[in-house]
Amino acid sequence: QQFLGMPLAQRKTIIAGLGITPNGPYDQLNAPFQGRGGPQNGILYSTNGGTSWSQIGTGPLQGQSVIGVAAHGQTILAATFEEQSFTTTQTAGGASYGLYRSTNGGASFSLVSGSAGLPNGAVTSLVMDPANPNRFYAAVTSVTTPNQTGVYVSNDLGNSWTSVFTQANSAGTIKNAQQTVITLATGPNGSLAVAVSNVSGGLFSSHFSGLFLSQDGG
């Protein structure tokens, strides 16, 4: 994820989340929900196009899988989620899955979820509007409160959030008593794609439920 809105010479800055989800969440047959992948200790950060890397967020993001990162200037957002069970909302160490925000280039992070209009819950996807670097979209999943599962938008670098896609307008794809995994993609002219999947079954199988498109920012 490049830092947008900067001179070309500064666009060699790259950030990447660490964790086990991107490399396969679990082995269904042998060890359900014991994921394999990278270390869960924050974010990798490069300012020279990937020639060398340093780690940031090693404190608050320790033990979490960072499935999405986005940044503009000194603001960095990190989304954490791990597909373990229907109701798991915390890591083994007690940290809450959700959205974390830094306003000082990654020197420190604070949990946004549960405040500023963004409900508590794991964040399954995080994207930036390519036409507006101040606008971010985050997908929240909440098994205990399904009417809060959905897509939320911030137009002020993650300082405040409002819902744009919820259970009410999901055409029944966001279900009660199931973990909903929403994946987002943005495109030109305010377009936003929302893919909805649900996790269910004896060994927690995932199934695709629906695809939605907005061409006006949600």
Coordinates of C-alpha atoms in Angstrom, one line a residue:
Q1 CA 0.0 0.0 0.0
Q2 CA 1.7 3.2 -1.2
F3 CA 1.5 6.5 0.6
L4 CA -0.6 8.6 -1.7
G5 CA -0.6 12.3 -2.1
M6 CA 3.1 12.6 -1.8
P7 CA 5.9 13.7 -4.2
L8 CA 7.0 10.9 -6.5
A9 CA 10.3 10.5 -4.7
Q10 CA 8.5 9.7 -1.5
R11 CA 6.2 7.1 -3.0
K12 CA 8.8 4.4 -2.3
T13 CA 7.2 4.0 1.1
I14 CA 5.5 0.6 1.4
I15 CA 3.6 -0.9 4.4
A16 CA 2.6 -4.6 4.8
G17 CA 0.6 -6.3 7.5
L18 CA 2.0 -9.5 9.2
G19 CA -0.1 -12.5 10.3
I20 CA -1.4 -15.9 9.5
T21 CA -4.6 -15.2 7.7
P22 CA -3.2 -14.2 4.3
N23 CA -1.3 -17.5 4.1
G24 CA -4.2 -19.8 4.9
P25 CA -6.4 -19.4 8.0
Y26 CA -6.6 -23.1 8.9
D27 CA -6.2 -26.7 8.0
Q28 CA -9.7 -28.0 8.1
L29 CA -8.9 -31.7 8.2
N30 CA -6.0 -31.9 10.6
A31 CA -6.0 -28.8 12.8
P32 CA -9.1 -26.5 12.3
F33 CA -8.4 -22.9 13.0
Q34 CA -4.7 -23.3 13.8
G35 CA -3.4 -21.1 11.0
R36 CA -0.1 -21.2 9.3
G37 CA 1.8 -18.2 8.1
G38 CA 4.0 -15.3 9.2
P39 CA 4.7 -13.9 12.6
Q40 CA 2.0 -11.8 14.3
N41 CA 4.1 -8.9 15.4
G42 CA 2.9 -5.7 13.6
I43 CA 3.6 -4.1 10.3
L44 CA 6.6 -4.1 8.0
Y45 CA 7.6 -0.6 6.8
S46 CA 9.9 0.4 4.0
T47 CA 10.9 3.8 2.7
N48 CA 13.1 2.7 -0.1
G49 CA 10.8 0.6 -2.3
G50 CA 11.3 -2.6 -0.3
T51 CA 15.1 -2.7 -0.3
S52 CA 15.1 -2.7 3.5
W53 CA 12.3 -3.0 6.1
S54 CA 11.6 -2.1 9.7
Q55 CA 8.8 -3.1 12.0
I56 CA 6.2 -0.8 13.5
G57 CA 3.2 -1.5 15.8
T58 CA 4.9 -4.3 17.5
G59 CA 3.2 -3.5 20.8
P60 CA -0.5 -3.1 20.2
L61 CA -0.6 -5.4 17.2
Q62 CA 1.4 -8.2 18.9
G63 CA -0.3 -11.5 18.5
Q64 CA -2.8 -10.2 15.9
S65 CA -3.1 -10.9 12.1
V66 CA -3.0 -7.6 10.3
I67 CA -5.1 -8.4 7.2
G68 CA -5.2 -4.8 5.8
V69 CA -3.2 -1.6 6.0
A70 CA -3.7 1.8 4.4
A71 CA -1.9 5.1 4.9
H72 CA -1.9 8.7 4.0
G73 CA 0.8 11.0 5.3
Q74 CA 1.5 10.3 8.9
T75 CA -1.8 8.4 9.3
I76 CA -1.7 4.6 9.2
L77 CA -4.7 2.3 9.6
A78 CA -4.3 -1.4 10.4
A79 CA -7.2 -3.9 10.3
T80 CA -6.9 -7.1 12.4
F81 CA -8.9 -10.3 11.9
E82 CA -8.4 -14.0 12.2
E83 CA -10.9 -16.7 11.1
Q84 CA -11.0 -18.9 14.2
S85 CA -14.6 -19.5 15.3
F86 CA -18.0 -17.8 15.1
T87 CA -17.5 -15.8 18.2
T88 CA -13.8 -15.2 18.8
T89 CA -13.2 -11.4 19.1
Q90 CA -9.9 -11.3 21.0
T91 CA -6.5 -12.8 20.7
A92 CA -5.2 -15.4 23.1
G93 CA -3.4 -12.5 24.9
G94 CA -6.6 -10.5 25.3
A95 CA -6.1 -7.9 22.6
S96 CA -9.2 -6.9 20.6
Y97 CA -9.5 -7.6 16.9
G98 CA -10.5 -4.4 15.1
L99 CA -9.2 -1.3 13.5
Y100 CA -6.1 0.4 14.9
R101 CA -4.9 3.9 13.9
S102 CA -1.6 5.8 14.1
T103 CA -1.3 9.6 13.5
N104 CA 2.4 9.8 14.0
G105 CA 3.7 7.5 11.2
G106 CA 3.5 4.3 13.3
A107 CA 5.3 5.4 16.4
S108 CA 2.1 4.5 18.4
F109 CA -1.3 2.9 17.6
S110 CA -4.7 3.2 19.3
L111 CA -7.8 1.0 18.9
V112 CA -10.6 2.9 17.0
S113 CA -13.2 0.1 17.1
G114 CA -15.9 0.8 19.7
S115 CA -15.6 4.6 19.2
A116 CA -15.9 7.3 16.6
G117 CA -18.9 5.6 15.0
L118 CA -17.1 2.3 14.3
P119 CA -18.6 -0.6 16.3
N120 CA -16.5 -3.3 18.1
G121 CA -15.6 -6.3 16.0
A122 CA -12.9 -7.7 13.7
V123 CA -12.2 -5.8 10.6
T124 CA -12.1 -8.2 7.6
S125 CA -11.1 -5.7 4.9
L126 CA -9.7 -2.2 4.7
V127 CA -9.3 0.0 1.6
M128 CA -8.6 3.6 0.5
D129 CA -10.5 5.5 -2.1
P130 CA -8.0 6.0 -4.9
A131 CA -9.6 9.3 -5.8
N132 CA -9.7 10.7 -2.3
P133 CA -6.8 9.7 0.1
N134 CA -8.8 11.1 3.1
R135 CA -11.5 8.4 2.6
F136 CA -11.2 4.9 3.9
Y137 CA -13.6 2.0 4.0
A138 CA -13.6 -0.7 6.7
A139 CA -15.7 -3.9 6.8
V140 CA -16.7 -5.0 10.4
T141 CA -18.0 -8.4 11.4
S142 CA -20.0 -8.8 14.6
V143 CA -21.5 -12.2 15.4
T144 CA -23.1 -11.0 18.7
T145 CA -24.6 -7.9 17.1
P146 CA -25.3 -8.8 13.4
N147 CA -27.0 -5.5 12.7
Q148 CA -23.6 -3.8 13.2
T149 CA -21.9 -6.0 10.7
G150 CA -21.3 -4.0 7.5
V151 CA -19.2 -1.5 5.7
Y152 CA -18.2 1.9 7.3
V153 CA -16.7 4.9 5.6
S154 CA -14.4 7.7 7.0
N155 CA -13.9 10.9 5.1
D156 CA -11.4 12.4 7.6
L157 CA -8.5 9.9 7.7
G158 CA -10.2 7.5 10.1
N159 CA -11.1 10.0 12.7
S160 CA -14.9 9.4 12.4
W161 CA -17.0 6.7 10.7
T162 CA -20.5 6.2 9.4
S163 CA -22.2 3.0 8.0
V164 CA -22.9 2.7 4.3
F165 CA -23.8 -1.0 4.0
T166 CA -25.4 -3.0 6.8
Q167 CA -27.6 -6.1 7.4
A168 CA -30.7 -4.0 6.5
N169 CA -29.6 -3.5 2.9
S170 CA -27.6 -6.7 2.4
A171 CA -30.5 -8.6 0.7
G172 CA -30.3 -11.2 3.5
T173 CA -26.6 -12.0 2.9
I174 CA -25.6 -10.8 6.4
K175 CA -27.1 -13.5 8.6
N176 CA -27.7 -14.0 12.3
A177 CA -25.5 -16.4 14.3
Q178 CA -22.9 -16.7 11.5
Q179 CA -19.6 -14.9 11.0
T180 CA -19.8 -12.7 8.0
V181 CA -16.6 -12.0 6.1
I182 CA -16.8 -8.9 3.9
T183 CA -14.1 -8.1 1.3
L184 CA -13.8 -4.7 -0.3
A185 CA -12.4 -3.2 -3.4
T186 CA -12.4 0.4 -4.6
G187 CA -12.1 1.8 -8.1
P188 CA -12.3 5.1 -10.0
N189 CA -15.1 7.7 -9.6
G190 CA -16.2 6.6 -6.2
S191 CA -16.9 2.9 -7.1
L192 CA -16.9 0.4 -4.2
A193 CA -17.4 -3.4 -4.6
V194 CA -18.6 -5.4 -1.5
A195 CA -18.2 -9.2 -1.5
V196 CA -20.1 -11.1 1.3
S197 CA -19.3 -14.6 2.6
N198 CA -20.5 -16.5 5.6
V199 CA -18.7 -19.0 7.8
S200 CA -20.8 -22.0 8.9
G201 CA -20.9 -25.8 9.0
G202 CA -19.4 -28.5 11.2
L203 CA -15.8 -27.6 10.2
F204 CA -16.6 -23.9 9.7
S205 CA -16.8 -23.9 5.9
S206 CA -17.1 -20.6 4.1
H207 CA -19.6 -19.9 1.3
F208 CA -20.0 -16.9 -0.9
S209 CA -23.3 -15.1 -0.4
G210 CA -23.4 -12.0 -2.6
L211 CA -21.6 -9.2 -4.5
F212 CA -22.7 -5.6 -4.4
L213 CA -21.5 -2.5 -6.3
S214 CA -21.8 1.1 -5.5
Q215 CA -20.7 3.8 -8.0
D216 CA -21.3 6.7 -5.7
G217 CA -19.1 6.0 -2.7
G218 CA -21.6 3.8 -0.9

